[in-house]
PDB file of C-alpha atoms in Angstrom:
ATOM      1  CA  UNK A  18     103.018  96.464 109.286  1.00 55.00           C
ATOM      2  CA  UNK A  19     101.753  99.329 106.615  1.00 59.00           C
ATOM      3  CA  UNK A  20     100.439 102.496 108.560  1.00 86.00           C
ATOM      4  CA  UNK A  21      99.055 103.324 105.568  1.00 91.00           C
ATOM      5  CA  UNK A  22      96.556 101.934 103.261  1.00 92.00           C
ATOM      6  CA  UNK A  23      95.755 103.040 100.015  1.00 95.00           C
ATOM      7  CA  UNK A  24      93.202 100.799  97.590  1.00 96.00           C
ATOM      8  CA  UNK A  25      93.186  99.984  94.957  1.00 97.00           C
ATOM      9  CA  UNK A  26      97.043  99.329  94.324  1.00 96.00           C
ATOM     10  CA  UNK A  27      96.334  99.045  90.461  1.00 96.00           C
ATOM     11  CA  UNK A  28      93.051  99.778  88.473  1.00 97.00           C
ATOM     12  CA  UNK A  29      92.432  99.858  84.361  1.00 97.00           C
ATOM     13  CA  UNK A  30      89.384 101.918  83.535  1.00 96.00           C
ATOM     14  CA  UNK A  31      87.866 103.377  80.043  1.00 96.00           C
ATOM     15  CA  UNK A  32      87.632 106.693  79.471  1.00 97.00           C
ATOM     16  CA  UNK A  33      85.291 108.844  80.004  1.00 97.00           C
ATOM     17  CA  UNK A  34      84.658 106.461  83.579  1.00 97.00           C
ATOM     18  CA  UNK A  35      85.338 107.794  87.493  1.00 97.00           C
ATOM     19  CA  UNK A  36      87.653 106.132  89.678  1.00 97.00           C
ATOM     20  CA  UNK A  37      87.546 106.226  93.646  1.00 97.00           C
ATOM     21  CA  UNK A  38      90.993 105.808  95.245  1.00 97.00           C
ATOM     22  CA  UNK A  39      90.941 105.139  99.054  1.00 97.00           C
ATOM     23  CA  UNK A  40      93.929 106.017 101.810  1.00 95.00           C
ATOM     24  CA  UNK A  41      92.619 105.089 105.008  1.00 93.00           C
ATOM     25  CA  UNK A  42      95.491 105.134 107.714  1.00 90.00           C
ATOM     26  CA  UNK A  43      95.663 101.716 110.326  1.00 89.00           C
ATOM     27  CA  UNK A  44      96.311 102.569 113.738  1.00 82.00           C
ATOM     28  CA  UNK A  45      96.701 106.509 113.921  1.00 80.00           C
ATOM     29  CA  UNK A  46      94.258 109.526 113.511  1.00 83.00           C
ATOM     30  CA  UNK A  47      95.012 110.848 110.481  1.00 82.00           C
ATOM     31  CA  UNK A  48      94.127 114.779 110.909  1.00 83.00           C
ATOM     32  CA  UNK A  49      95.462 115.780 107.209  1.00 86.00           C
ATOM     33  CA  UNK A  50      96.575 114.119 104.613  1.00 90.00           C
ATOM     34  CA  UNK A  51      98.149 114.420 100.957  1.00 92.00           C
ATOM     35  CA  UNK A  52      97.704 113.381  97.558  1.00 95.00           C
ATOM     36  CA  UNK A  53     100.521 112.698  95.092  1.00 95.00           C
ATOM     37  CA  UNK A  54     100.719 111.916  91.710  1.00 96.00           C
ATOM     38  CA  UNK A  55     103.572 110.344  89.669  1.00 95.00           C
ATOM     39  CA  UNK A  56     104.036 109.885  86.189  1.00 92.00           C
ATOM     40  CA  UNK A  57     106.576 107.603  84.743  1.00 89.00           C
ATOM     41  CA  UNK A  58     110.166 108.498  85.569  1.00 87.00           C
ATOM     42  CA  UNK A  59     109.101 111.104  87.473  1.00 92.00           C
ATOM     43  CA  UNK A  60     108.847 112.826  91.136  1.00 93.00           C
ATOM     44  CA  UNK A  61     106.166 112.859  92.769  1.00 94.00           C
ATOM     45  CA  UNK A  62     104.484 116.138  93.110  1.00 94.00           C
ATOM     46  CA  UNK A  63     101.620 117.347  95.198  1.00 93.00           C
ATOM     47  CA  UNK A  64      98.030 117.428  93.859  1.00 95.00           C
ATOM     48  CA  UNK A  65      96.507 118.081  97.122  1.00 94.00           C
ATOM     49  CA  UNK A  66      95.841 118.362 101.097  1.00 91.00           C
ATOM     50  CA  UNK A  67      92.974 117.332 102.722  1.00 90.00           C
ATOM     51  CA  UNK A  68      92.183 117.930 105.957  1.00 85.00           C
ATOM     52  CA  UNK A  69      89.337 116.970 108.261  1.00 83.00           C
ATOM     53  CA  UNK A  70      86.151 117.457 107.816  1.00 81.00           C
ATOM     54  CA  UNK A  71      87.210 120.609 105.356  1.00 84.00           C
ATOM     55  CA  UNK A  72      87.958 120.948 101.857  1.00 87.00           C
ATOM     56  CA  UNK A  73      90.863 119.746 100.651  1.00 92.00           C
ATOM     57  CA  UNK A  74      93.720 123.090  99.757  1.00 92.00           C
ATOM     58  CA  UNK A  75      94.670 121.562  95.527  1.00 95.00           C
ATOM     59  CA  UNK A  76      97.890 122.914  94.087  1.00 94.00           C
ATOM     60  CA  UNK A  77      98.085 124.765  91.330  1.00 93.00           C
ATOM     61  CA  UNK A  78      97.149 123.011  88.671  1.00 93.00           C
ATOM     62  CA  UNK A  79      95.610 120.801  89.727  1.00 95.00           C
ATOM     63  CA  UNK A  80      91.187 120.747  89.170  1.00 94.00           C
ATOM     64  CA  UNK A  81      89.646 120.269  92.074  1.00 93.00           C
ATOM     65  CA  UNK A  82      86.440 119.355  89.692  1.00 94.00           C
ATOM     66  CA  UNK A  83      88.342 116.406  88.061  1.00 96.00           C
ATOM     67  CA  UNK A  84      89.676 115.133  91.037  1.00 97.00           C
ATOM     68  CA  UNK A  85      87.576 115.455  93.906  1.00 96.00           C
ATOM     69  CA  UNK A  86      89.304 114.764  97.190  1.00 94.00           C
ATOM     70  CA  UNK A  87      86.891 114.039 100.618  1.00 91.00           C
ATOM     71  CA  UNK A  88      88.129 113.547 104.335  1.00 88.00           C
ATOM     72  CA  UNK A  89      85.176 112.492 105.998  1.00 81.00           C
ATOM     73  CA  UNK A  90      86.525 110.910 108.860  1.00 88.00           C
ATOM     74  CA  UNK A  91      89.784 110.926 111.163  1.00 87.00           C
ATOM     75  CA  UNK A  92      90.536 107.296 109.556  1.00 91.00           C
ATOM     76  CA  UNK A  93      89.730 107.384 105.249  1.00 93.00           C
ATOM     77  CA  UNK A  94      90.294 109.987 102.922  1.00 93.00           C
ATOM     78  CA  UNK A  95      89.146 109.905  98.911  1.00 95.00           C
ATOM     79  CA  UNK A  96      90.495 111.371  95.572  1.00 97.00           C
ATOM     80  CA  UNK A  97      87.810 110.403  93.032  1.00 97.00           C
ATOM     81  CA  UNK A  98      89.240 111.056  89.019  1.00 97.00           C
ATOM     82  CA  UNK A  99      86.064 111.751  87.249  1.00 97.00           C
ATOM     83  CA  UNK A 100      85.480 111.757  83.559  1.00 96.00           C
ATOM     84  CA  UNK A 101      88.450 109.844  83.133  1.00 96.00           C
ATOM     85  CA  UNK A 102      90.997 110.436  79.935  1.00 96.00           C
ATOM     86  CA  UNK A 103      94.394 108.969  78.904  1.00 96.00           C
ATOM     87  CA  UNK A 104      96.449 111.456  80.407  1.00 95.00           C
ATOM     88  CA  UNK A 105      95.365 110.289  83.980  1.00 96.00           C
ATOM     89  CA  UNK A 106      97.151 107.796  83.688  1.00 96.00           C
ATOM     90  CA  UNK A 107      99.685 107.863  86.331  1.00 96.00           C
ATOM     91  CA  UNK A 108     100.251 106.514  89.689  1.00 96.00           C
ATOM     92  CA  UNK A 109      98.817 108.227  93.247  1.00 97.00           C
ATOM     93  CA  UNK A 110     100.051 107.718  96.310  1.00 96.00           C
ATOM     94  CA  UNK A 111      98.687 109.135  99.411  1.00 95.00           C
ATOM     95  CA  UNK A 112     100.448 109.934 102.889  1.00 92.00           C
ATOM     96  CA  UNK A 113      99.094 110.647 106.044  1.00 87.00           C
ATOM     97  CA  UNK A 114     100.161 112.589 109.500  1.00 82.00           C
ATOM     98  CA  UNK A 115      97.669 112.857 112.644  1.00 74.00           C
ATOM     99  CA  UNK A 116      97.803 115.868 115.263  1.00 68.00           C
ATOM    100  CA  UNK A 117     100.389 113.972 117.599  1.00 59.00           C
ATOM    101  CA  UNK A 118     103.371 113.311 114.928  1.00 52.00           C
ATOM    102  CA  UNK A 119     104.416 115.745 113.668  1.00 56.00           C
ATOM    103  CA  UNK A 120     108.186 115.061 114.516  1.00 52.00           C
ATOM    104  CA  UNK A 121     107.304 111.918 112.746  1.00 61.00           C
ATOM    105  CA  UNK A 122     107.779 110.397 109.151  1.00 64.00           C
ATOM    106  CA  UNK A 123     104.640 110.419 106.906  1.00 74.00           C
ATOM    107  CA  UNK A 124     103.591 107.114 106.029  1.00 81.00           C
ATOM    108  CA  UNK A 125     102.737 106.731 102.807  1.00 90.00           C
ATOM    109  CA  UNK A 126     100.401 104.495 100.892  1.00 92.00           C
ATOM    110  CA  UNK A 127     101.574 101.501  98.688  1.00 93.00           C
ATOM    111  CA  UNK A 128     100.082 103.763  95.742  1.00 95.00           C
ATOM    112  CA  UNK A 129      97.655 102.975  93.268  1.00 97.00           C
ATOM    113  CA  UNK A 130      98.934 102.884  89.161  1.00 96.00           C
ATOM    114  CA  UNK A 131      95.439 104.185  87.226  1.00 97.00           C
ATOM    115  CA  UNK A 132      95.491 103.218  83.504  1.00 97.00           C
ATOM    116  CA  UNK A 133      92.845 105.179  81.165  1.00 97.00           C
ATOM    117  CA  UNK A 134      91.971 103.488  78.355  1.00 96.00           C
TER     118      UNK A 134
ATOM    119  CA  UNK B  24     109.553 128.801  97.913  1.00 79.00           C
ATOM    120  CA  UNK B  25     111.177 125.060  98.852  1.00 88.00           C
ATOM    121  CA  UNK B  26     113.194 123.047  96.540  1.00 94.00           C
ATOM    122  CA  UNK B  27     115.361 120.134  96.165  1.00 96.00           C
ATOM    123  CA  UNK B  28     117.859 119.421  93.939  1.00 97.00           C
ATOM    124  CA  UNK B  29     119.206 115.884  92.939  1.00 97.00           C
ATOM    125  CA  UNK B  30     121.436 116.573  89.736  1.00 96.00           C
ATOM    126  CA  UNK B  31     122.360 112.041  89.520  1.00 97.00           C
ATOM    127  CA  UNK B  32     119.553 111.170  87.363  1.00 96.00           C
ATOM    128  CA  UNK B  33     120.818 107.206  87.260  1.00 97.00           C
ATOM    129  CA  UNK B  34     123.925 106.063  88.799  1.00 97.00           C
ATOM    130  CA  UNK B  35     125.194 102.135  88.042  1.00 98.00           C
ATOM    131  CA  UNK B  36     127.717 100.845  90.102  1.00 97.00           C
ATOM    132  CA  UNK B  37     128.698  96.896  90.752  1.00 97.00           C
ATOM    133  CA  UNK B  38     127.461  95.260  93.818  1.00 97.00           C
ATOM    134  CA  UNK B  39     129.894  95.493  96.135  1.00 97.00           C
ATOM    135  CA  UNK B  40     131.047  99.483  95.210  1.00 98.00           C
ATOM    136  CA  UNK B  41     130.211 102.299  97.053  1.00 98.00           C
ATOM    137  CA  UNK B  42     128.469 104.647  96.635  1.00 98.00           C
ATOM    138  CA  UNK B  43     126.954 108.325  97.169  1.00 98.00           C
ATOM    139  CA  UNK B  44     123.536 110.430  96.402  1.00 98.00           C
ATOM    140  CA  UNK B  45     123.549 113.111  96.381  1.00 98.00           C
ATOM    141  CA  UNK B  46     121.204 116.157  97.605  1.00 98.00           C
ATOM    142  CA  UNK B  47     121.164 119.655  97.799  1.00 98.00           C
ATOM    143  CA  UNK B  48     118.521 121.822  99.015  1.00 97.00           C
ATOM    144  CA  UNK B  49     116.827 125.340  99.415  1.00 95.00           C
ATOM    145  CA  UNK B  50     114.812 126.831 102.085  1.00 92.00           C
ATOM    146  CA  UNK B  51     113.526 130.262 104.029  1.00 90.00           C
ATOM    147  CA  UNK B  52     112.425 128.716 106.803  1.00 88.00           C
ATOM    148  CA  UNK B  53     115.036 127.778 110.033  1.00 88.00           C
ATOM    149  CA  UNK B  54     113.458 124.852 110.579  1.00 87.00           C
ATOM    150  CA  UNK B  55     112.822 121.641 108.845  1.00 90.00           C
ATOM    151  CA  UNK B  56     112.914 118.549 108.160  1.00 89.00           C
ATOM    152  CA  UNK B  57     114.965 116.632 105.519  1.00 92.00           C
ATOM    153  CA  UNK B  58     114.136 112.648 103.809  1.00 93.00           C
ATOM    154  CA  UNK B  59     115.241 109.863 102.487  1.00 95.00           C
ATOM    155  CA  UNK B  60     112.789 107.684 100.801  1.00 95.00           C
ATOM    156  CA  UNK B  61     113.528 104.334  97.966  1.00 96.00           C
ATOM    157  CA  UNK B  62     110.953 103.529  95.386  1.00 95.00           C
ATOM    158  CA  UNK B  63     111.807 100.419  94.857  1.00 94.00           C
ATOM    159  CA  UNK B  64     109.904  98.879  91.726  1.00 90.00           C
ATOM    160  CA  UNK B  65     107.201  97.848  92.945  1.00 88.00           C
ATOM    161  CA  UNK B  66     105.969 101.500  93.344  1.00 90.00           C
ATOM    162  CA  UNK B  67     105.609 102.043  96.943  1.00 90.00           C
ATOM    163  CA  UNK B  68     107.444 104.530  99.101  1.00 91.00           C
ATOM    164  CA  UNK B  69     110.062 102.992 102.202  1.00 91.00           C
ATOM    165  CA  UNK B  70     110.839 105.850 105.421  1.00 89.00           C
ATOM    166  CA  UNK B  71     114.374 105.742 105.351  1.00 93.00           C
ATOM    167  CA  UNK B  72     115.057 108.347 107.547  1.00 90.00           C
ATOM    168  CA  UNK B  73     114.124 112.192 108.733  1.00 88.00           C
ATOM    169  CA  UNK B  74     116.932 114.559 109.432  1.00 89.00           C
ATOM    170  CA  UNK B  75     116.072 117.948 111.336  1.00 87.00           C
ATOM    171  CA  UNK B  76     117.212 120.769 110.599  1.00 90.00           C
ATOM    172  CA  UNK B  77     119.118 121.349 114.497  1.00 88.00           C
ATOM    173  CA  UNK B  78     121.058 118.042 114.269  1.00 84.00           C
ATOM    174  CA  UNK B  79     123.646 118.445 111.873  1.00 83.00           C
ATOM    175  CA  UNK B  80     125.267 115.019 113.303  1.00 82.00           C
ATOM    176  CA  UNK B  81     125.509 112.499 110.297  1.00 84.00           C
ATOM    177  CA  UNK B  82     123.908 108.858 111.509  1.00 85.00           C
ATOM    178  CA  UNK B  83     124.793 105.849 110.064  1.00 88.00           C
ATOM    179  CA  UNK B  84     122.410 101.930 109.634  1.00 89.00           C
ATOM    180  CA  UNK B  85     123.880  99.444 108.732  1.00 93.00           C
ATOM    181  CA  UNK B  86     125.243 100.006 104.696  1.00 95.00           C
ATOM    182  CA  UNK B  87     123.880 103.701 104.784  1.00 95.00           C
ATOM    183  CA  UNK B  88     125.218 106.334 106.557  1.00 94.00           C
ATOM    184  CA  UNK B  89     123.740 110.386 105.297  1.00 94.00           C
ATOM    185  CA  UNK B  90     126.158 113.102 105.793  1.00 95.00           C
ATOM    186  CA  UNK B  91     124.167 116.490 106.069  1.00 95.00           C
ATOM    187  CA  UNK B  92     125.839 119.636 105.861  1.00 94.00           C
ATOM    188  CA  UNK B  93     123.864 123.398 106.751  1.00 93.00           C
ATOM    189  CA  UNK B  94     126.973 125.064 105.290  1.00 93.00           C
ATOM    190  CA  UNK B  95     126.415 123.600 101.801  1.00 95.00           C
ATOM    191  CA  UNK B  96     122.309 122.941 102.145  1.00 96.00           C
ATOM    192  CA  UNK B  97     123.212 119.010 101.450  1.00 97.00           C
ATOM    193  CA  UNK B  98     122.088 115.711 102.530  1.00 96.00           C
ATOM    194  CA  UNK B  99     123.718 113.246 100.676  1.00 97.00           C
ATOM    195  CA  UNK B 100     123.235 109.721 101.230  1.00 97.00           C
ATOM    196  CA  UNK B 101     126.452 107.124 100.865  1.00 97.00           C
ATOM    197  CA  UNK B 102     125.433 102.848 100.428  1.00 97.00           C
ATOM    198  CA  UNK B 103     128.472 100.885 101.544  1.00 97.00           C
ATOM    199  CA  UNK B 104     129.202  98.076  99.830  1.00 97.00           C
ATOM    200  CA  UNK B 105     126.322  98.008  97.154  1.00 97.00           C
ATOM    201  CA  UNK B 106     123.842  94.776  96.724  1.00 97.00           C
ATOM    202  CA  UNK B 107     121.728  94.088  94.082  1.00 97.00           C
ATOM    203  CA  UNK B 108     118.950  94.564  95.769  1.00 96.00           C
ATOM    204  CA  UNK B 109     119.344  98.036  96.499  1.00 97.00           C
ATOM    205  CA  UNK B 110     118.297  98.905  93.080  1.00 97.00           C
ATOM    206  CA  UNK B 111     116.093 101.234  93.363  1.00 97.00           C
ATOM    207  CA  UNK B 112     114.979 105.380  92.843  1.00 97.00           C
ATOM    208  CA  UNK B 113     115.781 107.134  96.043  1.00 98.00           C
ATOM    209  CA  UNK B 114     114.169 110.419  96.230  1.00 97.00           C
ATOM    210  CA  UNK B 115     115.296 113.281  98.620  1.00 97.00           C
ATOM    211  CA  UNK B 116     112.231 115.312 100.072  1.00 95.00           C
ATOM    212  CA  UNK B 117     112.052 118.298 101.913  1.00 93.00           C
ATOM    213  CA  UNK B 118     109.647 119.780 104.895  1.00 89.00           C
ATOM    214  CA  UNK B 119     109.124 123.230 106.432  1.00 80.00           C
ATOM    215  CA  UNK B 120     108.228 123.742 109.747  1.00 65.00           C
ATOM    216  CA  UNK B 121     104.654 125.104 108.168  1.00 60.00           C
ATOM    217  CA  UNK B 122     104.303 123.457 105.672  1.00 57.00           C
ATOM    218  CA  UNK B 123     101.583 121.062 107.872  1.00 56.00           C
ATOM    219  CA  UNK B 124     104.193 118.219 106.253  1.00 72.00           C
ATOM    220  CA  UNK B 125     103.553 118.015 103.239  1.00 81.00           C
ATOM    221  CA  UNK B 126     106.530 117.210 101.005  1.00 89.00           C
ATOM    222  CA  UNK B 127     108.505 118.524  98.535  1.00 92.00           C
ATOM    223  CA  UNK B 128     110.426 115.668  96.751  1.00 95.00           C
ATOM    224  CA  UNK B 129     113.309 116.232  94.515  1.00 96.00           C
ATOM    225  CA  UNK B 130     113.046 114.939  91.015  1.00 96.00           C
ATOM    226  CA  UNK B 131     114.757 111.061  92.229  1.00 97.00           C
ATOM    227  CA  UNK B 132     118.372 108.927  91.238  1.00 97.00           C
ATOM    228  CA  UNK B 133     117.978 105.564  90.041  1.00 97.00           C
ATOM    229  CA  UNK B 134     120.629 103.674  91.471  1.00 98.00           C
ATOM    230  CA  UNK B 135     120.813 100.716  89.267  1.00 98.00           C
ATOM    231  CA  UNK B 136     123.601  98.062  91.249  1.00 97.00           C
ATOM    232  CA  UNK B 137     124.231  95.022  88.675  1.00 97.00           C
ATOM    233  CA  UNK B 138     125.575  91.603  90.283  1.00 95.00           C
TER     234      UNK B 138
END
């Protein structure tokens, strides 16, 4: 079964509104979570890395004020797309790793397809 | 800097044919991990294999096999007797020991298996 749950799987919102995406680790403590974005027919690009209890580290070119990441607990990280615009429409997917799973495959959520109208 | 190259953008084969997906990587780290993921049209990433840099043994799992060659920095993936359900985008990815497990993905190969 899934070890990382991502919600919602699909969301449609109007331009200017904010959308929150949740990523939960189901049966392990996720000390680190990663947020990726995938545009149609493109690869996954890392947006940011979040460690529980500390500020997220954003990749170059990713606006931290637009993509707010909160990793307040060992099982939950949230990505909030603020003041969404049509160009933010994309597939967002998270992955999670625990402290004892260094050699394990990263677990991915099922992704969230965001459409901004 | 790390880089993963999947030169094949799209591959189309007829069912039951064998197909090899190429993956070439670049890293300065001596310890690293290589992955293959499958992404069907529904979007989720399905883990297929992880290999660390010290294990060059080839691996076979059912119809899937992987050929890891450090000398050429390649980690190729072969599907034997392909099936229509194998149609998906396949990603090769790299994680170095110092990167806290974030992945660098290749651009993906769209595999279409025709009946």
